[in-house]
XYZ file of C-alpha atoms in Angstrom:
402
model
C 125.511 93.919 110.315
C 122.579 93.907 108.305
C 123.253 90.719 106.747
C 123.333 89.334 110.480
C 119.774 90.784 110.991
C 118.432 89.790 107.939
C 119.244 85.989 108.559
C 117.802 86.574 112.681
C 114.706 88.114 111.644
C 114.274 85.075 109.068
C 115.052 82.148 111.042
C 112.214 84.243 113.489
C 109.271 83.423 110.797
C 109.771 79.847 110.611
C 110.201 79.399 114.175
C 107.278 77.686 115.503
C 108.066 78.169 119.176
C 107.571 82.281 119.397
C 104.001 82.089 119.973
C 104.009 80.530 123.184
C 107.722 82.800 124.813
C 106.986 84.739 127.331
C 108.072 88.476 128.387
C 110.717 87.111 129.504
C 111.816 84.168 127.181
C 110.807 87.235 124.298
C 113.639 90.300 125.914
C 116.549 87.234 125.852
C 115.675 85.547 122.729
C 114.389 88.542 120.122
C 114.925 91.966 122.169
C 118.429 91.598 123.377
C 119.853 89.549 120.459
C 118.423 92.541 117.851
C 119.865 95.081 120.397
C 123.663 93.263 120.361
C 123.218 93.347 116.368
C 121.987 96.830 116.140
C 125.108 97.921 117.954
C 124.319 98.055 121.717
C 126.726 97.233 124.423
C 123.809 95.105 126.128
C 126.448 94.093 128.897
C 126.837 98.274 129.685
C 123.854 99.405 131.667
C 125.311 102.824 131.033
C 123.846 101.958 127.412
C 121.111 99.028 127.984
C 119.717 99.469 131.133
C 116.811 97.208 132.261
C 116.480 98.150 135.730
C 115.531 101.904 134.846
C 112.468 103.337 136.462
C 110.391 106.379 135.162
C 107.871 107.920 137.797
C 108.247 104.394 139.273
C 106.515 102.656 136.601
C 109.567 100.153 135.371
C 111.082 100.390 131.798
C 111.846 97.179 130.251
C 115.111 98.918 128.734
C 116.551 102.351 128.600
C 118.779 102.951 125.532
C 120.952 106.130 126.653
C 124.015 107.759 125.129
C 126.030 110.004 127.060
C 124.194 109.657 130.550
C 121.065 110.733 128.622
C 117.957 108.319 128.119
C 117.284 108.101 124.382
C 114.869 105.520 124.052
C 112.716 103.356 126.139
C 111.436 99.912 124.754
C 108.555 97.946 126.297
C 108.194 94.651 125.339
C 104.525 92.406 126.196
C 102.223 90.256 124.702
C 100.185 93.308 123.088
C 97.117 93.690 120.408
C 96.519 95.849 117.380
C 95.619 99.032 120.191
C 97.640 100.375 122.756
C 96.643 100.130 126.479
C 96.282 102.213 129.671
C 99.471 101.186 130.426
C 101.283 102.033 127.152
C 99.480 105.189 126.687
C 100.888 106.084 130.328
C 104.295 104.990 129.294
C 104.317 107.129 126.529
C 103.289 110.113 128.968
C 106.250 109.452 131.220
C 108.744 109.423 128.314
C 107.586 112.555 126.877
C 108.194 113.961 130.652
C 111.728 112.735 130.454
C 112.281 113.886 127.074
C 112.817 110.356 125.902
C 112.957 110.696 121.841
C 111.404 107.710 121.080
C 109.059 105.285 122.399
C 109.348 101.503 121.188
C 106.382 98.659 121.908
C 106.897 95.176 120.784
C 105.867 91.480 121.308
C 108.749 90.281 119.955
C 107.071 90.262 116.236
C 105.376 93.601 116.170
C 107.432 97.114 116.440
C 105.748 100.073 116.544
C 108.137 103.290 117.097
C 107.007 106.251 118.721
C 108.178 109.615 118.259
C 107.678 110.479 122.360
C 108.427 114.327 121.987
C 105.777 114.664 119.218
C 102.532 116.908 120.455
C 100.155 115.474 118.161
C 97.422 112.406 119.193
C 99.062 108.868 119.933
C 98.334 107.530 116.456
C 99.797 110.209 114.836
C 103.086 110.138 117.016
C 103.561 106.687 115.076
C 106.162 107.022 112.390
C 107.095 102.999 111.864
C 105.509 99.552 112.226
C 107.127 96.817 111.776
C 105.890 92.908 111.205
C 108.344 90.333 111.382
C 105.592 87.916 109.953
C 104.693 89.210 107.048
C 107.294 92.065 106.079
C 110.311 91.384 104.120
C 113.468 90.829 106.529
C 115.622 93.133 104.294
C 112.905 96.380 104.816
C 112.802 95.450 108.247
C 116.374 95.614 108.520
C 116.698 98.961 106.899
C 114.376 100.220 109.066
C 115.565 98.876 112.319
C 119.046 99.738 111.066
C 117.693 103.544 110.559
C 116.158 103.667 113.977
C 117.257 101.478 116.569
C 121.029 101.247 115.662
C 123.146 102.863 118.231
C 125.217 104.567 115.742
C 122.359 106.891 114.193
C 120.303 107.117 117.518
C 123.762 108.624 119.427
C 124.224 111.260 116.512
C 120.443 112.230 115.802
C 120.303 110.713 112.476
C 117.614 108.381 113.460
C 115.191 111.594 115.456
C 115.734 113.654 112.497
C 114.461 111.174 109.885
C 111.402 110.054 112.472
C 110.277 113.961 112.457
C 110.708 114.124 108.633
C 108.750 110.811 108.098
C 106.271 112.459 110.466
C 106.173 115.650 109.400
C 105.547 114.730 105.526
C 102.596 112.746 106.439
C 101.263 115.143 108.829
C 101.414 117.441 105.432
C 100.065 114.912 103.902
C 97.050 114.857 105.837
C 96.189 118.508 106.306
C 96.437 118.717 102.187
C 93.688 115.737 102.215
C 92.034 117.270 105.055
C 91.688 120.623 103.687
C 88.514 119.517 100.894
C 86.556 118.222 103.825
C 86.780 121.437 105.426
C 85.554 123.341 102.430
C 82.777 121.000 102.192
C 82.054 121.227 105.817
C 81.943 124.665 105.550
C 80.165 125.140 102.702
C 77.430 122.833 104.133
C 77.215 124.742 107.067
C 78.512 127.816 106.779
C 79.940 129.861 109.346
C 77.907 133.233 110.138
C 81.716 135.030 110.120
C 81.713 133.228 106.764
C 78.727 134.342 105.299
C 78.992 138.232 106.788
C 82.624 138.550 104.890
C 80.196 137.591 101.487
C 77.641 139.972 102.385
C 80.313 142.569 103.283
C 82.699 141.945 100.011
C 79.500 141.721 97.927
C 78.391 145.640 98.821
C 81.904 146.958 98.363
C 81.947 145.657 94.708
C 78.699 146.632 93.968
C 77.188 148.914 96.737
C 74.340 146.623 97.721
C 74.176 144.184 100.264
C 73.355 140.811 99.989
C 70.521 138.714 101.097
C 71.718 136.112 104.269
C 69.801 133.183 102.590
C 71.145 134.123 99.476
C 74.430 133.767 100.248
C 73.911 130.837 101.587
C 71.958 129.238 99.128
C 74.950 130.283 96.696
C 77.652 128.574 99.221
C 75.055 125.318 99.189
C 75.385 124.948 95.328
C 79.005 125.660 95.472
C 79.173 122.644 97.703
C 77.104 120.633 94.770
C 79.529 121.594 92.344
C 82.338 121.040 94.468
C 81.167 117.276 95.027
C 80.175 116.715 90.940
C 83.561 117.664 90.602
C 84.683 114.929 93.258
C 82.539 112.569 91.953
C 84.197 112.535 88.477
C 87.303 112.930 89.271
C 88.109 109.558 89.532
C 87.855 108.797 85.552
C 91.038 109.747 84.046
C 90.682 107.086 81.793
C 87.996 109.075 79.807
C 90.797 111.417 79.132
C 91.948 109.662 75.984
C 88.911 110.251 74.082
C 90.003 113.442 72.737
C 91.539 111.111 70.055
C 88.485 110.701 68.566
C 88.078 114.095 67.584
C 89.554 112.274 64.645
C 85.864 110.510 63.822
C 84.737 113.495 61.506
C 87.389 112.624 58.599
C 85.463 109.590 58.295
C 82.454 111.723 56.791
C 85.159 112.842 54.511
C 85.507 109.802 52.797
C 81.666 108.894 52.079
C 81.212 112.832 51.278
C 79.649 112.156 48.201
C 77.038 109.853 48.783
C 76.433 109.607 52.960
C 74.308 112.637 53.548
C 70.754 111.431 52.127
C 71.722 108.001 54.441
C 72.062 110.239 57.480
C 68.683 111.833 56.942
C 66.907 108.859 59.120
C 69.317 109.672 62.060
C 67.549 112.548 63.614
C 64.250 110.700 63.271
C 66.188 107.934 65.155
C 66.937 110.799 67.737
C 63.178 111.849 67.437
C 62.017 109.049 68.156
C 63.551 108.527 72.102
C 63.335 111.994 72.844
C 59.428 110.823 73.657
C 59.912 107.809 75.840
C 63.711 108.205 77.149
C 62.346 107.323 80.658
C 62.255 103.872 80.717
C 65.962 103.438 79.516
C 67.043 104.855 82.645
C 65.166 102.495 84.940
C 68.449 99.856 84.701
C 69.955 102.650 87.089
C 68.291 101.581 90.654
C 69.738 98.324 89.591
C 73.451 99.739 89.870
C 72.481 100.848 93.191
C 72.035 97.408 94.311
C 75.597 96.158 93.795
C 76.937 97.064 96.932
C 75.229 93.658 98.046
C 78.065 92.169 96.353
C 80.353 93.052 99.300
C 79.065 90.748 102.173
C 80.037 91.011 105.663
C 82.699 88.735 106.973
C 84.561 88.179 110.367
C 87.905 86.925 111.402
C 86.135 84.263 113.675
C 83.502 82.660 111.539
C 84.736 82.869 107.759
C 88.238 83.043 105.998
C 88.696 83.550 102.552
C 89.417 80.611 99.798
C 89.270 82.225 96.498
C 88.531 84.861 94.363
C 87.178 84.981 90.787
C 88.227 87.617 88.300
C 86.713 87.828 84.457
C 85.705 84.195 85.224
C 88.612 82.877 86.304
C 89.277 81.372 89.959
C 92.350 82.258 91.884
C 93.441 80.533 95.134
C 94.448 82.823 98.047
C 94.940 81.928 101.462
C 94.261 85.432 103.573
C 92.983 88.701 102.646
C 95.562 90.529 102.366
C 96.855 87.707 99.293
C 93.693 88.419 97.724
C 94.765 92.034 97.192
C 98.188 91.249 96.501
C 96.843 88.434 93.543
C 94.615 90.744 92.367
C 96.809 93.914 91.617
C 98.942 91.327 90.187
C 96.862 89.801 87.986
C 95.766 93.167 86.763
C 99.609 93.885 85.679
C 100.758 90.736 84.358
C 98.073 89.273 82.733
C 95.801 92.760 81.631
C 98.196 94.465 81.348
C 97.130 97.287 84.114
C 99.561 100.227 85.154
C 99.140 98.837 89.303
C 101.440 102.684 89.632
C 98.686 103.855 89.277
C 96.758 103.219 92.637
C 99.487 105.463 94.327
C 97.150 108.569 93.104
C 93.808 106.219 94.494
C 91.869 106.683 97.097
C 89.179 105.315 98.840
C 87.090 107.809 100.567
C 89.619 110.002 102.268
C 91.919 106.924 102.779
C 95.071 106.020 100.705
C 95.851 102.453 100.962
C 98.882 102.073 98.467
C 102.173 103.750 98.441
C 106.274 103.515 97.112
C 107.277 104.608 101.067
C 106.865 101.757 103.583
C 107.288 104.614 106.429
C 103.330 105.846 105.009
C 101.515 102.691 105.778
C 101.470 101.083 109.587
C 101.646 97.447 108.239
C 102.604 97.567 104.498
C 103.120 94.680 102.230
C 104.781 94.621 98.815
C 103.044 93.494 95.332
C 105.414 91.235 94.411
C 108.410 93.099 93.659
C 107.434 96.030 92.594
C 108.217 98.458 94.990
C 104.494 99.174 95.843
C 103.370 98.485 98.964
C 99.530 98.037 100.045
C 98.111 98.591 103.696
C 97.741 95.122 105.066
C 96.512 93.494 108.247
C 92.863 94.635 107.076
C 90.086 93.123 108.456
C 87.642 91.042 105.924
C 85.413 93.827 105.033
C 87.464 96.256 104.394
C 89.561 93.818 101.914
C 86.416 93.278 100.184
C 86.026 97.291 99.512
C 89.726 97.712 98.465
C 89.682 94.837 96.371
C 86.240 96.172 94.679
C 87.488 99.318 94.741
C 90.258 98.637 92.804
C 88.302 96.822 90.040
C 86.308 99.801 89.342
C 89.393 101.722 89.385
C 90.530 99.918 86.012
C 86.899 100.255 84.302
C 85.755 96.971 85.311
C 82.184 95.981 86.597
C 81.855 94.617 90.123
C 79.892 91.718 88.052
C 83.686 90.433 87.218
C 84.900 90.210 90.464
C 83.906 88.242 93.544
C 85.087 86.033 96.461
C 84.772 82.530 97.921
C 84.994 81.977 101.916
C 84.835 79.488 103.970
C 84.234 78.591 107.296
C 86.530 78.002 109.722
């Protein structure tokens, strides 16, 4: 079967003809030919019904086992955002305890878990793009949750509310620093009244309200020092130079009068250090390197890295090329960006299921968030740069207009 729905969803991405289908021309050519692979009696409206109505607003097709409707799919020309409509859809399904909720245009899939009480986007637990994700992944996927087989014996709603569930923990555990922070830098009066009130039973007196939270405040600056140098592990392996002293070891008999002149040489700046730190408003500048682009007016030709010019021909190739020029030709651990983040944002990761449109680095079983728009390419890709210790000055980008 999958081998069947491999070779479909391929002869899809060379076939010129699928932008311009219909609804219609889309359900008979795409939606009812991966339904008949996937294991659906399409001919059975006892399984595939397409004439099923839910509070009167019609369902393109009701998957149902056992007189029970397990999954309604909606198929239109759609964007990147759901509409009224959708978001109404999703309503009624939840109503009729529909487990999931499928949109598609025939090359985007995005799965629903219907029952789930959390906000549309996080009721999302797969995306699929025929266009630009492998046709084996997709077929796993599609295989996992559309197949009649693991739909009928809850194999398929049981492995949507893990998927979901993980991330959801996912999320809080991100979330949870932020709401230190937040509370730090404004700090709740129930908050600051358990300090006061803890404070006197240790040591009989009670605290000061603005000293308390003048001590949460500079718990917050710590907090974010430590968040701000977190992100070089690389300075870890420095240790290894505790190994530096033998060297005065060797010269032992002779090297001390030479170092005399060295704390003169320390002397010396310790009366006009200023001036060497005036480069710094400089590094503040560099953001300037990431200029704005837009889908309409610019697309991207190349990018240069340590002086050297690579051709790409979309954004999301430019982060693909660069990760992989960082492995094969500097040797870079690219595993490493699964820890990475960018603000409180994750971009890379092993588990397609984690990202709504992920794309794989060659084949290395990483996968990057794709379908970004132009500027926020530009941030990953510098992003990642500094990630390996390089300067921004190595790394820039050539676009062109359209």
């Amino acid at each position: 079967m999958d081998d069947q729905i491999i070779t479909f969803i391929d002869g899809l991405k060379f076939n010129k003809q699928i932008d311009s289908l219909d609804d219609a021309s889309i359900k008979q050519t795409i939606v009812m030919r991966l339904l008949f692979l996937l294991g659906w009696d399409i001919f059975n409206v006892d399984e595939v019904n397409s004439n099923y109505k839910a509070k009167n607003q019609p369902i393109d097709y009701s998957l149902r086992d056992k007189n029970s409707n397990k999954i309604f799919i909606n198929v239109k020309k759609m964007g990147r955002e759901l509409d009224k409509s959708q978001q109404l859809l999703l309503e009624y399904a939840s109503k009729e305890g529909v487990e999931f909720t499928v949109f598609t245009n025939g090359l985007l899939w995005w799965f629903y878990l219907t029952l789930d009480k959390k906000n549309l986007e996080q009721k999302n637990f797969c995306s699929l793009d025929f266009l630009h994700q492998k046709a084996d992944d997709i077929a796993d996927q599609l295989t996992k949750f559309l197949a009649k087989t693991p739909v009928s014996n809850g194999e398929a709603l049981g492995l949507a509310e893990n998927i979901l569930k993980t991330r959801h923990q996912k999320l809080i555990e991100e979330t949870i620093p932020a709401a230190w922070t937040k509370m730090l830098s404004e700090p709740p009066d129930v908050l600051v009244d358990l300090l006061i009130e803890t404070t006197e039973k240790i040591c009989g007196y009670a605290a000061e309200r603005d000293a308390v939270v003048k001590f949460l405040s500079e718990g917050l600056n710590r907090l974010q020092y430590l968040n701000s140098h977190a992100t070089q592990p690389p300075l870890s392996p420095e240790p290894a130079k505790e190994a530096e002293p033998e060297k005065p070891a060797k010269p032992s008999k002779a090297p001390e009068p030479a170092k005399e002149p060295e704390p003169e040489k320390l002397a010396k700046p310790s009366k006009a250090p200023e001036p060497a730190k005036e480069p710094e408003p400089e590094k503040a500048s560099k953001p300037e390197k990431a200029p704005e682009y837009t889908h309409a007016e610019q697309s991207l030709s190349s990018f240069t890295f340590k002086n050297k010019v690579y051709h790409v021909n979309s954004w999301n190739d430019m982060i693909a090329k660069l990760c992989k020029v960082l492995q094969t030709e500097y040797k870079k651990d690219i595993k490493s960006l699964l820890w990475h983040s960018i603000g409180d944002k994750y971009y890379f990761s092993k588990d397609v299921n984690e990202l709504r449109f992920p794309e794989e680095i060659g084949s290395t079983g990483i996968f990057f968030q794709s379908n970004m728009a132009p500027n926020q390419a530009v941030k990953v890709a510098y992003s990642i740069v500094s990630f390996f210790g390089y300067s921004e000055d190595d790394f820039s980008v050539s676009s062109k207009n359209k």
